Tab-separated table of C-alpha atoms in Angstrom:
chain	number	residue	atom	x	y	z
A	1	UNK	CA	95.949	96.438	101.790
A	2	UNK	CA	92.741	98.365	100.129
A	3	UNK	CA	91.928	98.341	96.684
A	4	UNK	CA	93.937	101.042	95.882
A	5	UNK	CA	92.249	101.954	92.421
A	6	UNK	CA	89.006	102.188	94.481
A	7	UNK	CA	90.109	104.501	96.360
A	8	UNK	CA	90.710	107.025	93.403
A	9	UNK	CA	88.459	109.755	92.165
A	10	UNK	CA	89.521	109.242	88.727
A	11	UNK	CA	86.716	108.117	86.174
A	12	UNK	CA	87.142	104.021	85.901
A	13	UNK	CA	86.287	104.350	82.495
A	14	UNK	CA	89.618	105.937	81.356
A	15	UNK	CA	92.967	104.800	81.280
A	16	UNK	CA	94.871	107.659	83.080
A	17	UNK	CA	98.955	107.044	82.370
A	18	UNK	CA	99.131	110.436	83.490
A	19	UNK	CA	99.744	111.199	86.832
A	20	UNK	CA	102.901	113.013	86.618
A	21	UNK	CA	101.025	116.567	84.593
A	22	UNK	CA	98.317	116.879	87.403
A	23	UNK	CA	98.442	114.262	89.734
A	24	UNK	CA	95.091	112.426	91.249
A	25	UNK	CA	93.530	112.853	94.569
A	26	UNK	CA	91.634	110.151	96.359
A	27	UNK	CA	88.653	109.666	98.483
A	28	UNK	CA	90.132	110.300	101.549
A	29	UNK	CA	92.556	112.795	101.325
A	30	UNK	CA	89.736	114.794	99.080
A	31	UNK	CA	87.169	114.191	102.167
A	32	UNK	CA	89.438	115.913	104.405
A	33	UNK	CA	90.322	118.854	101.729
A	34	UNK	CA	86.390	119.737	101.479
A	35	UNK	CA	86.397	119.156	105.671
A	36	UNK	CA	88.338	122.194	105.666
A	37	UNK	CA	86.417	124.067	102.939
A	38	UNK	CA	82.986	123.416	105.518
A	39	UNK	CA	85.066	125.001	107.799
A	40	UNK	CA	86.005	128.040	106.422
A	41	UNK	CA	81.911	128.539	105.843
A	42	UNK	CA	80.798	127.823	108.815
A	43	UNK	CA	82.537	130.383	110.113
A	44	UNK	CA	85.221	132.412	107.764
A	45	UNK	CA	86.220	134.820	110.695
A	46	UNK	CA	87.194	132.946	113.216
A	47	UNK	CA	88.426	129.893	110.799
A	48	UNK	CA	90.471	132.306	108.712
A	49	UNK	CA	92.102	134.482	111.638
A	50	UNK	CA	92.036	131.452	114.176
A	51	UNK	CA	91.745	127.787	113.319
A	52	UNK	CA	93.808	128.423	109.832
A	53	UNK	CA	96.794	129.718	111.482
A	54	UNK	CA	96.796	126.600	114.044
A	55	UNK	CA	95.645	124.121	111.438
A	56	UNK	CA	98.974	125.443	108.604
A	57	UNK	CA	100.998	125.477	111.878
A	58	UNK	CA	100.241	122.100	112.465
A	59	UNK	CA	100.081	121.153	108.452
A	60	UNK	CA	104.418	122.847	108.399
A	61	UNK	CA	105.585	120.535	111.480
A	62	UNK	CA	103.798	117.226	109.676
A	63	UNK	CA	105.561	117.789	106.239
A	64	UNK	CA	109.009	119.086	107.354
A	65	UNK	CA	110.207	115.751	108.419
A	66	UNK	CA	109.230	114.231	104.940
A	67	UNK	CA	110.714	116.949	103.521
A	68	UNK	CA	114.171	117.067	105.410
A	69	UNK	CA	113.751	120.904	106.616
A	70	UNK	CA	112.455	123.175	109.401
A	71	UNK	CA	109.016	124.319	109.586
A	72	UNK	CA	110.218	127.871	109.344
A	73	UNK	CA	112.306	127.490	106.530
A	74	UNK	CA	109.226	126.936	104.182
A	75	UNK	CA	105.953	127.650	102.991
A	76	UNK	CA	103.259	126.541	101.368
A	77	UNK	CA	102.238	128.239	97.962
A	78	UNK	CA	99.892	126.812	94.955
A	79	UNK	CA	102.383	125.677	92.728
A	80	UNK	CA	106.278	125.214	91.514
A	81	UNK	CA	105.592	128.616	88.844
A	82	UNK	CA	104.473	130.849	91.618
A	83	UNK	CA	107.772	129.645	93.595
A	84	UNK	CA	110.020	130.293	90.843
A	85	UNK	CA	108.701	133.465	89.895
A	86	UNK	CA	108.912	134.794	93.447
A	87	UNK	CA	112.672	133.739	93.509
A	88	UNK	CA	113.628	135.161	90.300
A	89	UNK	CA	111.770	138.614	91.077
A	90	UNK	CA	114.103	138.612	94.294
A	91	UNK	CA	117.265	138.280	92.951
A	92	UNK	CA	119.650	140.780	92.541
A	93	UNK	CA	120.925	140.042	88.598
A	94	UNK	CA	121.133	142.316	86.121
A	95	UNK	CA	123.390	142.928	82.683
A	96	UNK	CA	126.923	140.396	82.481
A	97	UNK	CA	125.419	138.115	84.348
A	98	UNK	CA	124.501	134.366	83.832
A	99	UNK	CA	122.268	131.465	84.981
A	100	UNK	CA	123.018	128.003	84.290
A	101	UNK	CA	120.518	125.450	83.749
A	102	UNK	CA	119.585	122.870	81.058
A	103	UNK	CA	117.411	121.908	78.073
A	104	UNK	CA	115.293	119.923	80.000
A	105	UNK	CA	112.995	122.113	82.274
A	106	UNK	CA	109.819	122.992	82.536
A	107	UNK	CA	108.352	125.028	79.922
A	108	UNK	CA	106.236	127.396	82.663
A	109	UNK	CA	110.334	128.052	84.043
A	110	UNK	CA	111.687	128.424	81.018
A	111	UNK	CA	109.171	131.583	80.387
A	112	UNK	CA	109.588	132.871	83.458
A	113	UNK	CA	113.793	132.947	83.492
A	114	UNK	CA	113.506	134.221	79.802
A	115	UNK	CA	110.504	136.869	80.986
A	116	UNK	CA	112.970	138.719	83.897
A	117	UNK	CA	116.183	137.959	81.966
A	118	UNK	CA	114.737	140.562	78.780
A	119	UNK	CA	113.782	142.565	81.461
A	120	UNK	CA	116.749	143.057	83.539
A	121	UNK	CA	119.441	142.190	80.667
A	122	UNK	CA	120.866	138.851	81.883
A	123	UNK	CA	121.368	135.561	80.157
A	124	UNK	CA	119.558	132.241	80.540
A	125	UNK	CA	121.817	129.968	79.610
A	126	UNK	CA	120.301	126.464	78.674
A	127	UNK	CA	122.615	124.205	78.556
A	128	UNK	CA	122.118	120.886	76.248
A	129	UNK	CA	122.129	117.352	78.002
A	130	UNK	CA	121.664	115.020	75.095
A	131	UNK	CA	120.199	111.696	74.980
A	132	UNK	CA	120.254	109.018	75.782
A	133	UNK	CA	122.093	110.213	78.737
A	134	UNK	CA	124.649	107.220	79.618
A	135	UNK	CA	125.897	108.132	83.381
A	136	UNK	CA	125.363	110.488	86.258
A	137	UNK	CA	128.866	112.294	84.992
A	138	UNK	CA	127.965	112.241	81.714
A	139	UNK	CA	125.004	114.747	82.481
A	140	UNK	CA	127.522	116.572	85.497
A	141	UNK	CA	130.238	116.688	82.171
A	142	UNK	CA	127.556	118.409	79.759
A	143	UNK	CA	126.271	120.338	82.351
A	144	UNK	CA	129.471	122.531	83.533
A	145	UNK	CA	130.423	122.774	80.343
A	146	UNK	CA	128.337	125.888	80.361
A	147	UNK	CA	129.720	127.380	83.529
A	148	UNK	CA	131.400	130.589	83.068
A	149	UNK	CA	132.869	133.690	84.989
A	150	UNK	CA	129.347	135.671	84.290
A	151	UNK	CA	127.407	133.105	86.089
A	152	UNK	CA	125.615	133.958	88.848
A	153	UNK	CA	122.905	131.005	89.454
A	154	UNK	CA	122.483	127.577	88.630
A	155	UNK	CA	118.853	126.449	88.474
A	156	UNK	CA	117.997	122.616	87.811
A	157	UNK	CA	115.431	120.174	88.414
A	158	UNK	CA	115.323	117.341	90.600
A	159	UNK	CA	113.304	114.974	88.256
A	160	UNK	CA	112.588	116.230	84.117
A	161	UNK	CA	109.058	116.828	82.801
A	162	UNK	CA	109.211	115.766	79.611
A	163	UNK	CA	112.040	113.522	79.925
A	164	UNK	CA	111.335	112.262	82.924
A	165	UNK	CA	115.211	111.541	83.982
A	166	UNK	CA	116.348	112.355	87.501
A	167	UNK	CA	119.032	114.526	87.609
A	168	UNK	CA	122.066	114.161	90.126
A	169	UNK	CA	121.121	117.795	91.876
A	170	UNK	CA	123.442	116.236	95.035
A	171	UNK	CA	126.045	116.813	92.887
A	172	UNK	CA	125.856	119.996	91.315
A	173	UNK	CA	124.382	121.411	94.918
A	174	UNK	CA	127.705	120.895	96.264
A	175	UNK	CA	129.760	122.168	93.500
A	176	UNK	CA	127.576	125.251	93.365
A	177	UNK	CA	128.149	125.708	96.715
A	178	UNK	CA	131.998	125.651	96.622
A	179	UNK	CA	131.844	127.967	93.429
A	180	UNK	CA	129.549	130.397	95.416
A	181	UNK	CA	126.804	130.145	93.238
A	182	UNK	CA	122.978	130.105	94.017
A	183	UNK	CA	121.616	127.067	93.657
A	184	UNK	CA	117.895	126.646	92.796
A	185	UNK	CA	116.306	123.168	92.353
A	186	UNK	CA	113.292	122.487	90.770
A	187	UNK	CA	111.467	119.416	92.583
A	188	UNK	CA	107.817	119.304	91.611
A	189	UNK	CA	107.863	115.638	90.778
A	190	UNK	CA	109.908	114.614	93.596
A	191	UNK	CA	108.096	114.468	96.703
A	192	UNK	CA	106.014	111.557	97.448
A	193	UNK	CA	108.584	110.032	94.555
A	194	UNK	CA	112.030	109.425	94.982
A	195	UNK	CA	113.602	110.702	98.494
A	196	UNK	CA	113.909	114.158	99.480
A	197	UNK	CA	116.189	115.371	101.959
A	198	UNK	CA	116.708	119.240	101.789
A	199	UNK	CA	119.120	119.175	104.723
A	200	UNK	CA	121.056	116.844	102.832
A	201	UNK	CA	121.012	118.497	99.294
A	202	UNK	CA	121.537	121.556	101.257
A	203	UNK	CA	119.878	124.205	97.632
A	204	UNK	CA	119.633	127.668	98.499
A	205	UNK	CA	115.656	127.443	97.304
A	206	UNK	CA	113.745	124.115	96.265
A	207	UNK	CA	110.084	124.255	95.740
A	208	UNK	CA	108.509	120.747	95.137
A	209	UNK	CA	104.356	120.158	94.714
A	210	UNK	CA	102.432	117.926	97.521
A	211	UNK	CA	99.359	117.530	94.250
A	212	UNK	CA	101.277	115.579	92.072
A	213	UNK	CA	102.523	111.726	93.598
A	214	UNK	CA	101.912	113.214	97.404
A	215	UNK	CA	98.143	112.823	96.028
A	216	UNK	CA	97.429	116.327	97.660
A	217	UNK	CA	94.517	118.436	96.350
A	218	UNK	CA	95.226	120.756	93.325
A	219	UNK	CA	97.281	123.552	94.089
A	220	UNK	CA	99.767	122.308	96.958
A	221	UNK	CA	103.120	123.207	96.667
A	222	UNK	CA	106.047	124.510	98.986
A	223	UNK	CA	108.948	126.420	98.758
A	224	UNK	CA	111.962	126.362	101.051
A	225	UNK	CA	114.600	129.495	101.056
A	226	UNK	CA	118.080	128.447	103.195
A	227	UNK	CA	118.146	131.222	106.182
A	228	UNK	CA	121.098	133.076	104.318
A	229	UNK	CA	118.105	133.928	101.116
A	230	UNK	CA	115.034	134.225	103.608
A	231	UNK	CA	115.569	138.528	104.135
A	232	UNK	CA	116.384	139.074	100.167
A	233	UNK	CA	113.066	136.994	99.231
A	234	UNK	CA	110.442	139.810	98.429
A	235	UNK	CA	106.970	138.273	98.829
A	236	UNK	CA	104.714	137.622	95.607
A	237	UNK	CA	101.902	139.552	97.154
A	238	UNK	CA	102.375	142.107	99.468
A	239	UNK	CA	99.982	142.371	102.309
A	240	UNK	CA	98.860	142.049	105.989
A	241	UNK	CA	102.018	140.176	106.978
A	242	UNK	CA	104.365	143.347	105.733
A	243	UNK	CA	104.408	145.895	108.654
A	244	UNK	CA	101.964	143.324	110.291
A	245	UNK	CA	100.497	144.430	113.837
A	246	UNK	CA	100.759	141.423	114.902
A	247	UNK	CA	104.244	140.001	114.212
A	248	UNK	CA	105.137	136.498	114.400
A	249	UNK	CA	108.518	136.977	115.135
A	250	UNK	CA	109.540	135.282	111.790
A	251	UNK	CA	109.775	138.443	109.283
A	252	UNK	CA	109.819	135.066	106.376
A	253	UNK	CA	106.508	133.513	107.149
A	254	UNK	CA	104.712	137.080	107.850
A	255	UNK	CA	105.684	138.214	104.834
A	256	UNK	CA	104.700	135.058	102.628
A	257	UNK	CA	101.778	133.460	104.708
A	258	UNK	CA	99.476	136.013	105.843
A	259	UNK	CA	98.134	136.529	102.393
A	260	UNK	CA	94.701	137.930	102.431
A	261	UNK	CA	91.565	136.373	101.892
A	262	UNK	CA	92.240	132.819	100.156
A	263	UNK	CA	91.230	128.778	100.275
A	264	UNK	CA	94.462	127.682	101.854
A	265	UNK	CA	92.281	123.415	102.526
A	266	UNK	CA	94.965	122.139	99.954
A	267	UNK	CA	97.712	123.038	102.385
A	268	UNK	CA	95.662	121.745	105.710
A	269	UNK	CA	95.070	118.900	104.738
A	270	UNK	CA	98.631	117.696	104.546
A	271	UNK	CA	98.650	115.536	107.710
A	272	UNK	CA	95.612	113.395	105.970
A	273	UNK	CA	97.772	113.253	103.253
A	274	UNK	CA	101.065	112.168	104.896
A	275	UNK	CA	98.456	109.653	107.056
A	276	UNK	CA	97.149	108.142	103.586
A	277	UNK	CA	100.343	107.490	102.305
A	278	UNK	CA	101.539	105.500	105.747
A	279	UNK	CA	98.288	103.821	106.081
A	280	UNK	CA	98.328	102.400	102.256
A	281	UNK	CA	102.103	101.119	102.946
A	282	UNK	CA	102.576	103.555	99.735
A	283	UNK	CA	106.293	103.305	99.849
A	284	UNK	CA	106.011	100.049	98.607
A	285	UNK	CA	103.254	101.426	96.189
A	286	UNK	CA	106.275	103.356	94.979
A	287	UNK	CA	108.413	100.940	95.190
A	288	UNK	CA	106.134	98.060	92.699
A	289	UNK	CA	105.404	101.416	90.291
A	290	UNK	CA	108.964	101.855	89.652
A	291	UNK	CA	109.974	98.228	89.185
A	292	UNK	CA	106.731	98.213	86.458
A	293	UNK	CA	108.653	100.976	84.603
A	294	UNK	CA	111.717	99.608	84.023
A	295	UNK	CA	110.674	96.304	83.311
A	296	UNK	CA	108.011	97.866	80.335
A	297	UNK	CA	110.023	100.133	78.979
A	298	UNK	CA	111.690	98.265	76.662
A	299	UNK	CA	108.909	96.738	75.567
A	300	UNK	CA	107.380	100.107	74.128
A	301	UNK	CA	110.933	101.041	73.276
A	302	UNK	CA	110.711	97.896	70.747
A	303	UNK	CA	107.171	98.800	69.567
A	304	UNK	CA	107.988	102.127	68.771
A	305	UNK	CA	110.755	101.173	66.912
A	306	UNK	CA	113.403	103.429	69.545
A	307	UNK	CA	115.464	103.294	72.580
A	308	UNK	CA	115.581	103.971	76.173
A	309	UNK	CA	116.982	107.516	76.485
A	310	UNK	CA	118.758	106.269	79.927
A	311	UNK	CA	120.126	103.319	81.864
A	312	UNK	CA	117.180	101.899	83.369
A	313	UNK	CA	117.873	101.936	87.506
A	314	UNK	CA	116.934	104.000	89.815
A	315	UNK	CA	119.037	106.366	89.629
A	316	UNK	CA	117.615	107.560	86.781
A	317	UNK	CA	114.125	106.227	86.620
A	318	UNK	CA	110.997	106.443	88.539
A	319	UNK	CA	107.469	106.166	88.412
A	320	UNK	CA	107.411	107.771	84.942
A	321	UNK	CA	109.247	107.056	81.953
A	322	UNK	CA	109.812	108.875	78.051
A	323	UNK	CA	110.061	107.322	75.025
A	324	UNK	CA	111.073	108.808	72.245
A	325	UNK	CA	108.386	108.536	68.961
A	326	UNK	CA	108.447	109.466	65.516
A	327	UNK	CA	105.373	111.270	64.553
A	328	UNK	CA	103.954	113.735	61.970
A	329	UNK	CA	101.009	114.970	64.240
A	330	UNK	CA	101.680	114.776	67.774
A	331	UNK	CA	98.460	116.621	68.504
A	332	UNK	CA	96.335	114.066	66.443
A	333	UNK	CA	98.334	111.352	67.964
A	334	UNK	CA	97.375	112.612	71.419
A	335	UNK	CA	93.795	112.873	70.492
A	336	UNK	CA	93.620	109.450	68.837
A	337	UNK	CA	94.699	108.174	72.042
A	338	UNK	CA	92.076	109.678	74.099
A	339	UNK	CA	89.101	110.006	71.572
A	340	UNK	CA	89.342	106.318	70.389
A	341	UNK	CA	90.923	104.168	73.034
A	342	UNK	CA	90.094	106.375	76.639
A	343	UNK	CA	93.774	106.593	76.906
A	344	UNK	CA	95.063	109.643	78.740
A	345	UNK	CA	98.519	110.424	78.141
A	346	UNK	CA	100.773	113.113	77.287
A	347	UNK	CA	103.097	113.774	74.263
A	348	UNK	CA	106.092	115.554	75.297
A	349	UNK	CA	108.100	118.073	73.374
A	350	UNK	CA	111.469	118.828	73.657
A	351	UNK	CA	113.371	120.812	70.770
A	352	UNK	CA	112.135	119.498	67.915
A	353	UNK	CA	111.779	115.723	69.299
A	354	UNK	CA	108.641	114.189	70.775
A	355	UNK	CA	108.283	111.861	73.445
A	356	UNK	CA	105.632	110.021	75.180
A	357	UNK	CA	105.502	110.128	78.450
A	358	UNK	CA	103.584	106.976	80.867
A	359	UNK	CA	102.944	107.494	84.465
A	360	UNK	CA	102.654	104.629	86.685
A	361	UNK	CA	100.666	105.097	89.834
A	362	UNK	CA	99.022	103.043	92.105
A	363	UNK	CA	96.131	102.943	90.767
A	364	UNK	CA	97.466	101.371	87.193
A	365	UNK	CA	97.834	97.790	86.087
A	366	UNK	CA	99.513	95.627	84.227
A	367	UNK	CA	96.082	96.429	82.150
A	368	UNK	CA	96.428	99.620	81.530
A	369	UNK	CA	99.908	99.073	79.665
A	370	UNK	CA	98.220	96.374	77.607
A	371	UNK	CA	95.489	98.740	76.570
A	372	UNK	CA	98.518	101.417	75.426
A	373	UNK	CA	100.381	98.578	73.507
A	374	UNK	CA	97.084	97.737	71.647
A	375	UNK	CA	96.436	101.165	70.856
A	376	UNK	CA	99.632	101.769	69.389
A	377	UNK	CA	99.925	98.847	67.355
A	378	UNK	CA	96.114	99.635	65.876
A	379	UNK	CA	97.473	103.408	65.619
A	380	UNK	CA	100.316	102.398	63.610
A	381	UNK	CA	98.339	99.692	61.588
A	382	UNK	CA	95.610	102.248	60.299
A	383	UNK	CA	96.965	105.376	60.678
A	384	UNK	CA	100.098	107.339	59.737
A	385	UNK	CA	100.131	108.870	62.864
A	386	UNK	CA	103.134	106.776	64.238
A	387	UNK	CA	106.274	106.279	61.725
């Protein structure tokens, strides 16, 4: 196998525990982004009305096996927020009614439910999963708890941000199902993670990034609508595709594809992408990340003077992990981390808790955690940043 680490764009002189806010790109997967980018300025008419439409054609039938879905049951857009906001624009809610979700998601989601609920007078109902979370039906228990005759919509996600759990969406996709509710799954951290089989899970929309542990370029996302939800789905932008001249025969993909003038190289380069992660052996990668995490976490659990806020297996763990701290500045604790010790990693809010969050990729080592534990413990030993 490569060097892996070598491989990486990421500046050598920083310990990035990070990957899970913005992901990392490397060498050759960015080579083949800016291939397309030469490309489209060599010649942007004929690469944007010709090779483009080939080249995402081409980018669809690579990912859709990874994914577990058809080719024309998705599309590529620049991230999770643009998915979600184009779902929640389409659907038809309005006063009395309800959608179910938790305390856990996203803050970019959270603004965008609360945004169209003020403005068409439903409810976004967040409903609280405490910690530590102790089983799958312990979450499924706290979870339905909040179901009611108003609601309308569940919407989830696949893997936490800030608490980095993963949530049993199999579950709750099926039940949603049988109650007749629409089930929306938020899977940005999921792909190139744990497995992903839409067929399987069976959501009425899931939108999941290929930039965060896919190792995509910035701004490569997807999001699939089930063929019941595909006529309902108003695109973000309208444009060429609506009334288009030249129809595709799929009403869907003309309407959320054909977009105007735009860099779509994030998207093409998929196939380089999906060839990257094959060539590297990176389920393994995964695999090695993942064992790493659960075999830490304790330790900084013990440091920190806390504990885990889940079982640690699989089912609940993956690459990243969040430990709950006790701090009077997380800002300054951030800060510290980076400004003094090169450390990049994120503190995590949720309610009125804090949590730090470490990423394991490829590219880390046993190193890298060393360099965290000794920045803590000097944090702690000359600071009052860290209780």
């Amino acid at each position: 196998m490569k060097n892996i680490k070598a491989q990486f764009l990421l500046d050598p002189e920083v310990v990035y525990l990070n990957h899970g806010s913005f992901g990392a790109c490397p060498q050759p997967i960015f080579d083949s982004f800016q291939h397309w980018q030469r490309e489209l300025e060599r010649e942007p008419v004929q690469f944007i009305t010709k090779t483009a439409v080939k080249a995402l054609e081409d980018a669809k039938r690579a990912l859709a096996p990874y994914i577990g879905c058809r080719p024309e049951d998705f599309f590529f857009t620049q991230n999770p927020t643009a998915a979600v906001n184009q779902i929640v624009r389409s659907l038809d809610l309005g006063p009395g009614d309800e959608v179910l979700t938790t305390n856990h998601e996203y803050g970019a989601m959270d603004r965008t439910w609360r945004f169209y609920a003020l403005k068409k007078g439903y409810r976004y109902v967040q409903q609280d999963i405490p910690l530590p979370v102790q089983s799958k039906e312990q979450i499924l228990d706290a979870f339905w708890k909040g179901l009611t005759p108003n609601t309308r919509a569940v919407f989830i996600s696949h893997m936490t941000s800030a608490t980095a759990l993963i949530f049993p969406v199999q579950e709750i996709c099926e039940k949603a199902k049988e109650l007749g509710l629409i089930c929306i799954i938020d899977g940005a951290h999921v792909p190139g993670h744990i497995p992903l089989d839409i067929a399987l899970l069976q959501p009425d929309y899931y939108t999941g990034t290929l930039h965060k542990w896919m190792l995509a370029p910035k701004g490569s996302s997807f999001l699939y609508v089930a063929k019941q939800h595909q006529a309902a789905l108003d695109p973000l932008i309208v444009s060429w595709g609506y009334e288009s001249e030249m129809p595709s025969g799929n009403t869907f993909l003309d309407y959320n594809e054909i977009q105007g003038t735009r860099d779509i190289s994030a998207f093409l380069c998929t196939p380089a992408v999906l060839h990257f992660l094959q060539e590297n052996q990176w389920a393994d990668v995964s695999r090695r990340c993942k064992e790493t995490i659960r075999q830490h976490y304790p330790e900084f659990c013990d440091l920190l003077h806390t504990r885990p806020i889940c079982p640690l297996t699989d089912e609940f763990l993956g690459q990243m992990c969040s430990i709950p701290i006790q701090t009077p500045n997380p800002v300054a604790l951030k800060e510290t981390l980076w400004e003094q010790h090169k450390i990049e990693i994120p503190i995590m809010k949720r309610g009125n808790d804090y949590l730090l969050r470490i990423s394991m990729q490829g590219y880390n080592s046993e190193a890298d955690l060393a360099r965290l534990r000794a920045a803590l413990l000097d944090i702690r030993q000359h600071t009052d940043l860290l209780a």
